[in-house]
Short mmCIF file of C-alpha atoms and ligand atoms in Angstrom, two decimals:
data_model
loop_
_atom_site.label_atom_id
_atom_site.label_comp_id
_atom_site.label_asym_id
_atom_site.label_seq_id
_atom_site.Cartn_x
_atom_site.Cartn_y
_atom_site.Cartn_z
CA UNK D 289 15.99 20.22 9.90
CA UNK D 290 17.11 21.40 13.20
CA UNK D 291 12.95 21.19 14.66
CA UNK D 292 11.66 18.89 12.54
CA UNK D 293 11.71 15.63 14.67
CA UNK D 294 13.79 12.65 13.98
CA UNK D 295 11.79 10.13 12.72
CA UNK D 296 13.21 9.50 9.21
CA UNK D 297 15.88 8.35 7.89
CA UNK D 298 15.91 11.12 4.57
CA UNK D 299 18.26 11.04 1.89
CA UNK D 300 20.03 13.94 1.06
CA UNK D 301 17.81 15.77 -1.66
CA UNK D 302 15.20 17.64 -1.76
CA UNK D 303 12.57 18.09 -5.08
CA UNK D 304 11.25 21.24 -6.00
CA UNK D 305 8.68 20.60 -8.77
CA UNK D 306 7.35 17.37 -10.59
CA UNK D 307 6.26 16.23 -14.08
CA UNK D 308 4.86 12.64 -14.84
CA UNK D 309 7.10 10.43 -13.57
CA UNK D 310 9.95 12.96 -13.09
CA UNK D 311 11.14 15.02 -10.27
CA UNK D 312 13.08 17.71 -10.21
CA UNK D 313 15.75 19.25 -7.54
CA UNK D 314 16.85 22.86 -6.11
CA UNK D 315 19.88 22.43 -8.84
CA UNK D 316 17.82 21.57 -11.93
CA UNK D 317 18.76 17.27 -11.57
CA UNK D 318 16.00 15.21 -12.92
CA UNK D 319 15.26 12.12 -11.13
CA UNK D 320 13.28 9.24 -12.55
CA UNK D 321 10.53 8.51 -9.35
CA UNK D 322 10.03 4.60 -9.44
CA UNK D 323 8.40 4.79 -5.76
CA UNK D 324 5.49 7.49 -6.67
CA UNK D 325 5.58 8.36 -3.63
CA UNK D 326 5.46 5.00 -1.71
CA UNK D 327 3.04 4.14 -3.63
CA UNK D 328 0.92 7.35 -3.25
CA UNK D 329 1.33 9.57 -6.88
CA UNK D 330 -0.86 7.04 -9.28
CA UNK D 331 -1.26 10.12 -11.96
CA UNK D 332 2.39 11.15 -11.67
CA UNK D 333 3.12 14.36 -10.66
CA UNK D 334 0.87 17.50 -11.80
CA UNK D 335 -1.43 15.94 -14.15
CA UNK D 336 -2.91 19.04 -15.62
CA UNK D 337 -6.57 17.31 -14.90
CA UNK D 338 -6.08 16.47 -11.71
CA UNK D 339 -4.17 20.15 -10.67
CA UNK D 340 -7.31 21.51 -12.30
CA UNK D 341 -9.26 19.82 -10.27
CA UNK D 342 -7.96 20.82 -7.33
CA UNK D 343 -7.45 24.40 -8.11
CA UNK D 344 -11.20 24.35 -8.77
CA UNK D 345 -11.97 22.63 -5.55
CA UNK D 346 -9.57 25.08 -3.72
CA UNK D 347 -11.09 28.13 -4.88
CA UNK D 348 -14.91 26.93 -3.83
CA UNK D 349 -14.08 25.09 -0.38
CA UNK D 350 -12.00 23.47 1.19
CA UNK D 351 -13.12 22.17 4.35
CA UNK D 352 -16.25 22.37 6.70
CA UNK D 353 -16.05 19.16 9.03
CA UNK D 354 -18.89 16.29 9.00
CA UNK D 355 -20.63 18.33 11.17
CA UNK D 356 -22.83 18.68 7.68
CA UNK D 357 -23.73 16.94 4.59
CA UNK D 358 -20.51 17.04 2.17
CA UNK D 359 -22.04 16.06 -1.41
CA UNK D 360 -18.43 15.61 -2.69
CA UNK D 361 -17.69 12.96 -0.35
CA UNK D 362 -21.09 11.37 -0.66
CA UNK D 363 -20.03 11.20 -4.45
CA UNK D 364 -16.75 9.68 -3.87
CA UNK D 365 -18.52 6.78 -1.38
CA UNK D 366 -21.00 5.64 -4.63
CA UNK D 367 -17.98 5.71 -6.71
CA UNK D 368 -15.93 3.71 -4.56
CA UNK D 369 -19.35 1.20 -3.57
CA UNK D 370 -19.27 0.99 -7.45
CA UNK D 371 -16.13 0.14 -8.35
CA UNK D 372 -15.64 -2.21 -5.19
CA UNK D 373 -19.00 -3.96 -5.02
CA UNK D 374 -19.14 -3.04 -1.34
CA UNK D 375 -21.54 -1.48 0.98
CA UNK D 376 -20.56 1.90 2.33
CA UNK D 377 -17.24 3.70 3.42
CA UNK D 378 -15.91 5.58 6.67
CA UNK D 379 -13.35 8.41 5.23
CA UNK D 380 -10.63 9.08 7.20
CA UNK D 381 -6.93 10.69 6.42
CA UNK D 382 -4.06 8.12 6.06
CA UNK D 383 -3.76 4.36 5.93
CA UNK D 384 -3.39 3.81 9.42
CA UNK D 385 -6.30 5.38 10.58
CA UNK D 386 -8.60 2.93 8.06
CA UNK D 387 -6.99 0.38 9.93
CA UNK D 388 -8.10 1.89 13.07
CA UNK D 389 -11.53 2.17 11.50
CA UNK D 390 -11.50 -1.47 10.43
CA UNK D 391 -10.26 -2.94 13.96
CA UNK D 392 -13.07 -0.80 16.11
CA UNK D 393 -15.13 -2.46 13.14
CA UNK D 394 -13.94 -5.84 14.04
CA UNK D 395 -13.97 -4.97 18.31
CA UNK D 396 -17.76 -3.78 17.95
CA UNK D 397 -18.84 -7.01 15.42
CA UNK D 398 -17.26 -9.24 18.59
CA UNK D 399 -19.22 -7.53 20.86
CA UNK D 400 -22.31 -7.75 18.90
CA UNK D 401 -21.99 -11.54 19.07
CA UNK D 402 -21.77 -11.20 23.07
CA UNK D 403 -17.49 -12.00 22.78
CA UNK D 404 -15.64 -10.30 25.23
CA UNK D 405 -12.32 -9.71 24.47
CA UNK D 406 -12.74 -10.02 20.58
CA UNK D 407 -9.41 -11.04 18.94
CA UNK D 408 -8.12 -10.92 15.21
CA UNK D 409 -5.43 -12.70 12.87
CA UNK D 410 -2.88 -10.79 11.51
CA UNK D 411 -0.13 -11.90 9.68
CA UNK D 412 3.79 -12.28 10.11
CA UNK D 413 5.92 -9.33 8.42
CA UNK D 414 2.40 -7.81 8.36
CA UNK D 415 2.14 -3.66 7.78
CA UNK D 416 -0.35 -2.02 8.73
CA UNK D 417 0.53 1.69 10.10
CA UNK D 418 2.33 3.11 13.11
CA UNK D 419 -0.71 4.01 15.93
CA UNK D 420 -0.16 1.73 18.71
CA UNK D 421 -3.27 -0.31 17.41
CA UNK D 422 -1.86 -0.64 14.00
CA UNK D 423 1.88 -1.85 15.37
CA UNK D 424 0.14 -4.00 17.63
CA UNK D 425 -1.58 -5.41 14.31
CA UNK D 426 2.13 -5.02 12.09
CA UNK D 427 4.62 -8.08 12.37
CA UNK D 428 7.52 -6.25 12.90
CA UNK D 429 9.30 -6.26 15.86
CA UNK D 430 11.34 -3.44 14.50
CA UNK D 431 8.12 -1.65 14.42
CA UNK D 432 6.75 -2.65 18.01
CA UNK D 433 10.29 -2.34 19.98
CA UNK D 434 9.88 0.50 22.63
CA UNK D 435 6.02 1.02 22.12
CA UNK D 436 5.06 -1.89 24.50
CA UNK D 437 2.84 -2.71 26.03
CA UNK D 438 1.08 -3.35 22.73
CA UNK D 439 -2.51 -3.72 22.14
CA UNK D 440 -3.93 -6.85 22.86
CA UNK D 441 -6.41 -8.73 21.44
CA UNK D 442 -4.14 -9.81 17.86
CA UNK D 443 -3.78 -14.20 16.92
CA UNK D 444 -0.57 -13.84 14.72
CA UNK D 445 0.22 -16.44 12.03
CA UNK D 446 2.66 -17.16 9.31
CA UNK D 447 1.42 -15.28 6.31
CA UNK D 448 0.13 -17.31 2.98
CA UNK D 449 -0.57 -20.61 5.27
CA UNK D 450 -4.14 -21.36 5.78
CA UNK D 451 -3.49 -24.44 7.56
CA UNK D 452 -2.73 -21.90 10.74
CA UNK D 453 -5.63 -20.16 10.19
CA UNK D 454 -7.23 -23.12 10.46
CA UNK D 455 -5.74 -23.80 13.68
CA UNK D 456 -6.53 -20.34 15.45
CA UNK D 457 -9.76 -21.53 14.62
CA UNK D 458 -10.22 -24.60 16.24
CA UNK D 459 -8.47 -23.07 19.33
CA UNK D 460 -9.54 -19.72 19.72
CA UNK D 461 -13.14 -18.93 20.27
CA UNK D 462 -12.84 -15.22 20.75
CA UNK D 463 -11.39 -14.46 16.91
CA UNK D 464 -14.03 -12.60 14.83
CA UNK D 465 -11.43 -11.53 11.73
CA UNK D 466 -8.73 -11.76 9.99
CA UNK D 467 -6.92 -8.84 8.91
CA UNK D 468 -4.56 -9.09 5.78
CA UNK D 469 -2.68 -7.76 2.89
CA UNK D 470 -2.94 -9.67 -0.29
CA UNK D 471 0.39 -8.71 -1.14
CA UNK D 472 2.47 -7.56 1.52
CA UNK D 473 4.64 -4.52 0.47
CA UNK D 474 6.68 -3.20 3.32
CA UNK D 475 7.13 -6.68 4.13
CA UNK D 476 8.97 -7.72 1.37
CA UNK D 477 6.75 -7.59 -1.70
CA UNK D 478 5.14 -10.96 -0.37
CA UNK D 479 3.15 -12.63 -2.83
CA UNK D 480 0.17 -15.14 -1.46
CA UNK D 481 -0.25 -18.59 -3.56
CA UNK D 482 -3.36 -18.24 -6.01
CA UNK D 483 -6.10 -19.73 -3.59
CA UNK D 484 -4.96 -18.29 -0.52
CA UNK D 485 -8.09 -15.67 -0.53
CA UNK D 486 -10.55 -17.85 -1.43
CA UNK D 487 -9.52 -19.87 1.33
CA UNK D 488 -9.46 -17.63 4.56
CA UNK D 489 -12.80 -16.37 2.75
CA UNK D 490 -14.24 -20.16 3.27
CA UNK D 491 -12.44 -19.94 7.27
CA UNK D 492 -13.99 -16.72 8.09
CA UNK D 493 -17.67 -17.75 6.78
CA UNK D 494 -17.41 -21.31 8.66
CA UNK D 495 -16.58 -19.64 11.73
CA UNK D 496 -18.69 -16.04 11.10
CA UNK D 497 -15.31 -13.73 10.59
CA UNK D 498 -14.91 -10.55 9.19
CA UNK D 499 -12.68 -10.90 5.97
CA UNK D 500 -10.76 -8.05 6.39
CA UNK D 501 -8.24 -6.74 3.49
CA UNK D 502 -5.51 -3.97 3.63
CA UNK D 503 -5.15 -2.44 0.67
CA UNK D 504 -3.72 0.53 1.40
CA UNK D 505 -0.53 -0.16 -0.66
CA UNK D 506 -2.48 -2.19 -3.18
CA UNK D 507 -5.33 -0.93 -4.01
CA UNK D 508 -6.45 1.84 -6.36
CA UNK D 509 -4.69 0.35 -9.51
CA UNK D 510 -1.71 -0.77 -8.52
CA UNK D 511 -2.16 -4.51 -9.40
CA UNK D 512 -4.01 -3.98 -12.49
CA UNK D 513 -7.72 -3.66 -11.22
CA UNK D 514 -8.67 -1.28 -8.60
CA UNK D 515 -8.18 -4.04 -5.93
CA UNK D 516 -6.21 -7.05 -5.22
CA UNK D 517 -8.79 -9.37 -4.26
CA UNK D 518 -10.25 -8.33 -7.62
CA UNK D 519 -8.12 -10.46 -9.32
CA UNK D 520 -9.58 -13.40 -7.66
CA UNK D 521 -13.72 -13.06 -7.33
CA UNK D 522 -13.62 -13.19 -3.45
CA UNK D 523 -14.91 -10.22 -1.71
CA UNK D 524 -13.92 -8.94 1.40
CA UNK D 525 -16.48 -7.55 4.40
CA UNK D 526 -13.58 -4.59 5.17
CA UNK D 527 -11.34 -3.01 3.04
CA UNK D 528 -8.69 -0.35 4.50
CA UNK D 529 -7.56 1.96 1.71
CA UNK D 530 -5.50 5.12 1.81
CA UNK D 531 -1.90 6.41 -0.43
CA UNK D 532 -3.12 6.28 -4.35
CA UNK D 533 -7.15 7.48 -3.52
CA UNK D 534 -6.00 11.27 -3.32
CA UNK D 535 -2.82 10.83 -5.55
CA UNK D 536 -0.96 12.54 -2.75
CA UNK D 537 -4.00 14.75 -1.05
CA UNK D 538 -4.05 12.93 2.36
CA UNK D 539 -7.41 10.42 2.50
CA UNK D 540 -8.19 7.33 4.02
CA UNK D 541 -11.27 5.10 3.60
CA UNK D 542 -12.75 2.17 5.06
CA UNK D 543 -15.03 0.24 3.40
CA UNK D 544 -17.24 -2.21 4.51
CA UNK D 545 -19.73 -4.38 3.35
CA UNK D 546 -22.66 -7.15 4.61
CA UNK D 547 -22.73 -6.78 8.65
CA UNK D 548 -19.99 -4.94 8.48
CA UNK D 549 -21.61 -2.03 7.02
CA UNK D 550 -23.96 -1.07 9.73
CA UNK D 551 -21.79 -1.48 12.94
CA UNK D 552 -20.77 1.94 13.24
CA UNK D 553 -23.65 4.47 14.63
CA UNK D 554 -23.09 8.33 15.27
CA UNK D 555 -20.36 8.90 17.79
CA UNK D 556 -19.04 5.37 17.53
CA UNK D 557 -16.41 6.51 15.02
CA UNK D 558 -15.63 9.75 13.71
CA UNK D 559 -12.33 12.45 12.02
CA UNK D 560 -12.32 16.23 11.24
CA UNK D 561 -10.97 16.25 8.38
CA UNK D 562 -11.94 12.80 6.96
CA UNK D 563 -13.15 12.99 3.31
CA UNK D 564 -13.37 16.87 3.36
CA UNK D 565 -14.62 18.40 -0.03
CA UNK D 566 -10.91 18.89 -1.46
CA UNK D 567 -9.55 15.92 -0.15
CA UNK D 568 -13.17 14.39 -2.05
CA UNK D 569 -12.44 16.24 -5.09
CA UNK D 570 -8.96 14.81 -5.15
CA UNK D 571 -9.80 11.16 -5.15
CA UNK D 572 -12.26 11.92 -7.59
CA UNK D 573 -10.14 13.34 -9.78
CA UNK D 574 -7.94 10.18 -9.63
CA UNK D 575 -10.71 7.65 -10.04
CA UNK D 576 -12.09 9.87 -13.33
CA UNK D 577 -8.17 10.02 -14.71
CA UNK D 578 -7.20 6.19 -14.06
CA UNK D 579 -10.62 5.05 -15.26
CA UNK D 580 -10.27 7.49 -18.33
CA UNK D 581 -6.25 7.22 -19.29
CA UNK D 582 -6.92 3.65 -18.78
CA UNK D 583 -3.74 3.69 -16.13
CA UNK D 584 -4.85 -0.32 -14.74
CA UNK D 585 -4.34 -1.76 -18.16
CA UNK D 586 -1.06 0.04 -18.20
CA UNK D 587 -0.22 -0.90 -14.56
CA UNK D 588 -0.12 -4.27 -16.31
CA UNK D 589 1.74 -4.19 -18.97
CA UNK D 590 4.45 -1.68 -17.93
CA UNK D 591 4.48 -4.16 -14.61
CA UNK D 592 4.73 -7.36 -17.05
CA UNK D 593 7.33 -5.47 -18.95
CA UNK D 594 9.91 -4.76 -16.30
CA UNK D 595 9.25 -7.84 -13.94
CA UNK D 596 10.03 -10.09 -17.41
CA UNK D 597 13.14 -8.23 -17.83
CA UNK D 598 14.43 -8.32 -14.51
CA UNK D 599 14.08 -11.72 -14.77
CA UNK D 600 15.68 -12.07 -17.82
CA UNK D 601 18.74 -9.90 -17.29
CA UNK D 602 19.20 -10.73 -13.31
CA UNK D 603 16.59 -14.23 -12.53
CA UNK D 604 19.82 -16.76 -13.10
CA UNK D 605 22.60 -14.44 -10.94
CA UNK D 606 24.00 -15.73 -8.44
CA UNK D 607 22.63 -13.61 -5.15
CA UNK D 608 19.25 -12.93 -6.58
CA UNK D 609 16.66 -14.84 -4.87
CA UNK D 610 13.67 -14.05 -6.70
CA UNK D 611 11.83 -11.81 -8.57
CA UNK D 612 7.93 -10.80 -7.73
CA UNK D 613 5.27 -9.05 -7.56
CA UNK D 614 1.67 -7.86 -9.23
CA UNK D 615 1.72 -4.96 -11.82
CA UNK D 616 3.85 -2.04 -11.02
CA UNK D 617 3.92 -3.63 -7.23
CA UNK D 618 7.74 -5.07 -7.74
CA UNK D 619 10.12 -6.80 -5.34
CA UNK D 620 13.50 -8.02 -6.02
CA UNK D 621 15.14 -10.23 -3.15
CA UNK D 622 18.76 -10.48 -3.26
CA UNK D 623 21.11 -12.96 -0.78
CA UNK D 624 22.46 -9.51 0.35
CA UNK D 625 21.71 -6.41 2.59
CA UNK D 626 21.20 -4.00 -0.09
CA UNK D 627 20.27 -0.62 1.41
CA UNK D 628 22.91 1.24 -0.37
CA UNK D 629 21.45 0.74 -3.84
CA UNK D 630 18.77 3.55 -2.43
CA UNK D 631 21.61 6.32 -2.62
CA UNK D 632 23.41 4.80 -5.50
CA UNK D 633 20.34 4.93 -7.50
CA UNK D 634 19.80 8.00 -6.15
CA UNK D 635 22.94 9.07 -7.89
CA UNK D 636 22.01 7.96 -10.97
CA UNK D 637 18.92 9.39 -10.77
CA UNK D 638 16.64 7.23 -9.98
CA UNK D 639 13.98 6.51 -6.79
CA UNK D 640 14.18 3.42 -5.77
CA UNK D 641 13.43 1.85 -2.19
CA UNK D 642 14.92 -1.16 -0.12
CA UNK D 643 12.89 -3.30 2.56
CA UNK D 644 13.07 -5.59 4.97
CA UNK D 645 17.06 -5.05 4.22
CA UNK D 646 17.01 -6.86 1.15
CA UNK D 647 14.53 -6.32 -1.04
CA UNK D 648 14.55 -3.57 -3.82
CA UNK D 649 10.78 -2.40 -4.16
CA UNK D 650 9.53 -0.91 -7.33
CA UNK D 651 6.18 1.51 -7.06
CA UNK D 652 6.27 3.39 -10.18
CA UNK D 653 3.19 5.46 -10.96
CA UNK D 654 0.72 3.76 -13.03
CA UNK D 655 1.27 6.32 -15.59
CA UNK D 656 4.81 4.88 -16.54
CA UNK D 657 5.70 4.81 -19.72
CA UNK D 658 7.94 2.24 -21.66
CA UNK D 659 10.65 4.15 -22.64
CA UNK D 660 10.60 5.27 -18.72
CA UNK D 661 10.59 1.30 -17.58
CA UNK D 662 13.40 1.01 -19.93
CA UNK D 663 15.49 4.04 -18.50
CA UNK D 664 14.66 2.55 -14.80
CA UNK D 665 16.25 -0.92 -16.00
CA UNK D 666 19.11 1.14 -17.58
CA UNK D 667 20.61 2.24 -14.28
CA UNK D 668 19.05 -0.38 -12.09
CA UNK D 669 20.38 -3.95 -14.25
CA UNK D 670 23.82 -2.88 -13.86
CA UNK D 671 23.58 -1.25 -9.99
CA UNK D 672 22.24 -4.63 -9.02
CA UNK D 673 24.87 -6.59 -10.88
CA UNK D 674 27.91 -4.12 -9.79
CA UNK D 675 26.54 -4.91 -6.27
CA UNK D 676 26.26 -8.44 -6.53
CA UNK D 677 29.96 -8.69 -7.85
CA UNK D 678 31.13 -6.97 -5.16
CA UNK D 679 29.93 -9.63 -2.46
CA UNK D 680 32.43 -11.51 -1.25
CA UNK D 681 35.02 -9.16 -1.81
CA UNK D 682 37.26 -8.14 1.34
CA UNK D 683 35.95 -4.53 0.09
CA UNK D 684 31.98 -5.87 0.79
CA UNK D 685 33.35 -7.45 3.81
CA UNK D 686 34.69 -4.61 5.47
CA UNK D 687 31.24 -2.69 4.52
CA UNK D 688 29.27 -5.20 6.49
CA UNK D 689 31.77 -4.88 9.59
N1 LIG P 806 -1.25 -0.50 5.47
C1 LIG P 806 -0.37 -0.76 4.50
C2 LIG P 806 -0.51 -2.03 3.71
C3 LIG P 806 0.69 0.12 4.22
O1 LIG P 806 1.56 -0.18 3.26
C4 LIG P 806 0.78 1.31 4.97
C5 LIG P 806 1.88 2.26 4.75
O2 LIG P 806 2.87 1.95 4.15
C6 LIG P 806 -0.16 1.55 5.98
C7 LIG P 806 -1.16 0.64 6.18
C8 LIG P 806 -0.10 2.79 6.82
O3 LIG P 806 -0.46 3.90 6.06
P1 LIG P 806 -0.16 5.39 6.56
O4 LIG P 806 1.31 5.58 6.52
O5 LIG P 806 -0.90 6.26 5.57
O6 LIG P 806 -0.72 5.50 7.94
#
């Protein structure tokens, strides 16, 4: 690790190969992977179709730039206009960069209307990637500190509270979006309230907004239908996407529909490798294999499954605040800092995550089955509940000091 740059803090093990929703290490120790990746590894890990796919793909091309026409990526675009019900898509590598894509998307609509300094909403204990645009855009301070100055031109509110969003509105004349996650997930696992999308959709046509939704943790799936806002019958103009569309080959996308779809021209926008025929063939691959295996209905009812037993074995103890989330999209807030339950898991053999310092976050890949929900509860009902006895203790008190 001695050149690889700081940036992480890793645990202590490294994998070697993977199967479904197992991992293996150097020393032959299987791990159950509830985090897929943050959120990335939909299929699991080598799904023969998928590897197939790729190995294909590999040995015909891999890249040649969008210098020229690239008929896999034009494929993936109808598929994604077709499952989305939106206009056309900018490809791009990670989740940040679709953000990038849908802010310059945003910037050039304002100007279009003659604004000058065009401004958008974004949301407290937002995420939304690590570029300085994108931290400007994230509510995290933890995030911003030491990359000032930040971007301007971001209106931040409280998140799930359209009553502020009303208020920008009345005050600010240069806003022309708001950018949001339906469910925050490095935030917490934040849940909005059922009309919440419906109405910033109403705000941003009274006032001729972009409705602009990040789904770069929760889309492609995740949820139970390929998008969030699916689940509601409001559509967005912009939709970021990026982790599950390649299943772990890096691609972004950023869709856009209505005016939105013909802002950018040639040379307003542009990446190298940005939906290259094997990252194309990829995210094909994944659409074909969750569409096929059926993976949303099971995103459902594995995510029903373990959400109604977390409840049931931890909702009434003391130190457990609540239990949330959409399909396999699960948070669990306890009273308590909590990041050690990542290594202790880890022990036990399982991948779990922590955010925001106390809240365990659950991204299993959609292909989890219910004996592997049940194993994940196995070590995870009684972590949780050693933990929680131990608060309070002079032994959890001198681990806080
Ligand atoms: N947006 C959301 C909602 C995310 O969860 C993330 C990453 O966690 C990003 C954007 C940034 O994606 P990336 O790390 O691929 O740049």
């Amino acid at each position: 690790m001695a050149h690889v740059m700081n940036t992480y803090a890793r645990l202590p093990v490294a994998f070697e190969r993977g199967e479904g929703a197992w991992l293996w290490d150097a020393s032959g120790k299987r791990y159950l992977d509830a985090m897929a990746g943050v959120a990335v590894c939909g299929l699991g890990h080598s799904h023969p179709k998928y590897v197939a796919a790729l190995r294909e793909q590999v040995g015909k091309l891999v890249h040649t730039s969008n210098l020229y026409e690239i008929t896999l990526q034009e494929k993936l675009a109808d598929r994604l206009a077709a499952i989305s019900g939106m206009e056309n898509v900018f490809f791009c590598n990670s989740g940040c960069e679709a953000n990038e894509a849908a802010i310059k998307l945003a910037r050039m609509y304002g100007h279009k209307k003659n604004i000058e300094a065009p401004a958008i909403v974004v949301m407290d204990k937002a995420f939304h990637g690590r570029t300085i645009a994108t931290l400007s855009a994230t509510g995290s301070r933890k995030v911003q500190a030491g990359f000032e100055p930040l971007l301007a031109g971001f209106v931040r509110v409280p998140f799930d509270d359209l009553d502020a969003v009303k208020r920008v509105a009345e005050s600010n004349r240069s806003v022309v979006a708001v950018l949001v996650e339906l469910l925050q997930g490095e935030g917490g696992v934040n849940v909005c309230h059922e009309g919440y999308l419906r109405g910033l959709r109403e705000i941003c046509d009274a006032h001729d907004w972009l409705l602009m939704l990040d789904e770069v943790q929760s889309g492609m799936g995740r949820t139970g239908k390929w998008f969030a806002f699916q689940h509601s019958g409001v559509k967005p103009d912009v939709m970021p996407l990026a982790k599950g569309l390649g299943n772990g080959v890096p691609i972004g996308a950023c869709l856009a529909d209505g005016a939105a779809a013909h802002l950018f021209k040639p040379g307003n926008h542009g990446s190298t490798f940005g939906g290259n025929p094997l990252a194309s063939a990829a995210a094909l691959a994944t659409l074909d294999i969750i569409e096929e295996e059926r993976l949303m209905e099971n995103a459902v009812r594995i995510g029903d499954f373990i959400r109604a037993e977390l409840v049931r074995k931890l909702g009434e103890r003391k130190g457990v605040k609540e239990i949330r989330g959409k399909g396999l999209m699960i948070g669990i807030e306890l009273e308590h800092a909590c990041g050690e339950l990542v290594q202790q898991a880890l022990d036990r053999g399982c991948l779990i995550n922590v955010t925001v310092d106390n809240v365990i976050r659950l991204l299993p890949p959609l292909i989890f089955k219910r004996e592997e929900a049940e194993h994940l509860l196995a070590v995870l009902v009684p972590l949780v509940t050693e933990f929680l006895g131990r608060q309070g203790t002079p032994q959890a008190a001198a681990q806080a000091a």
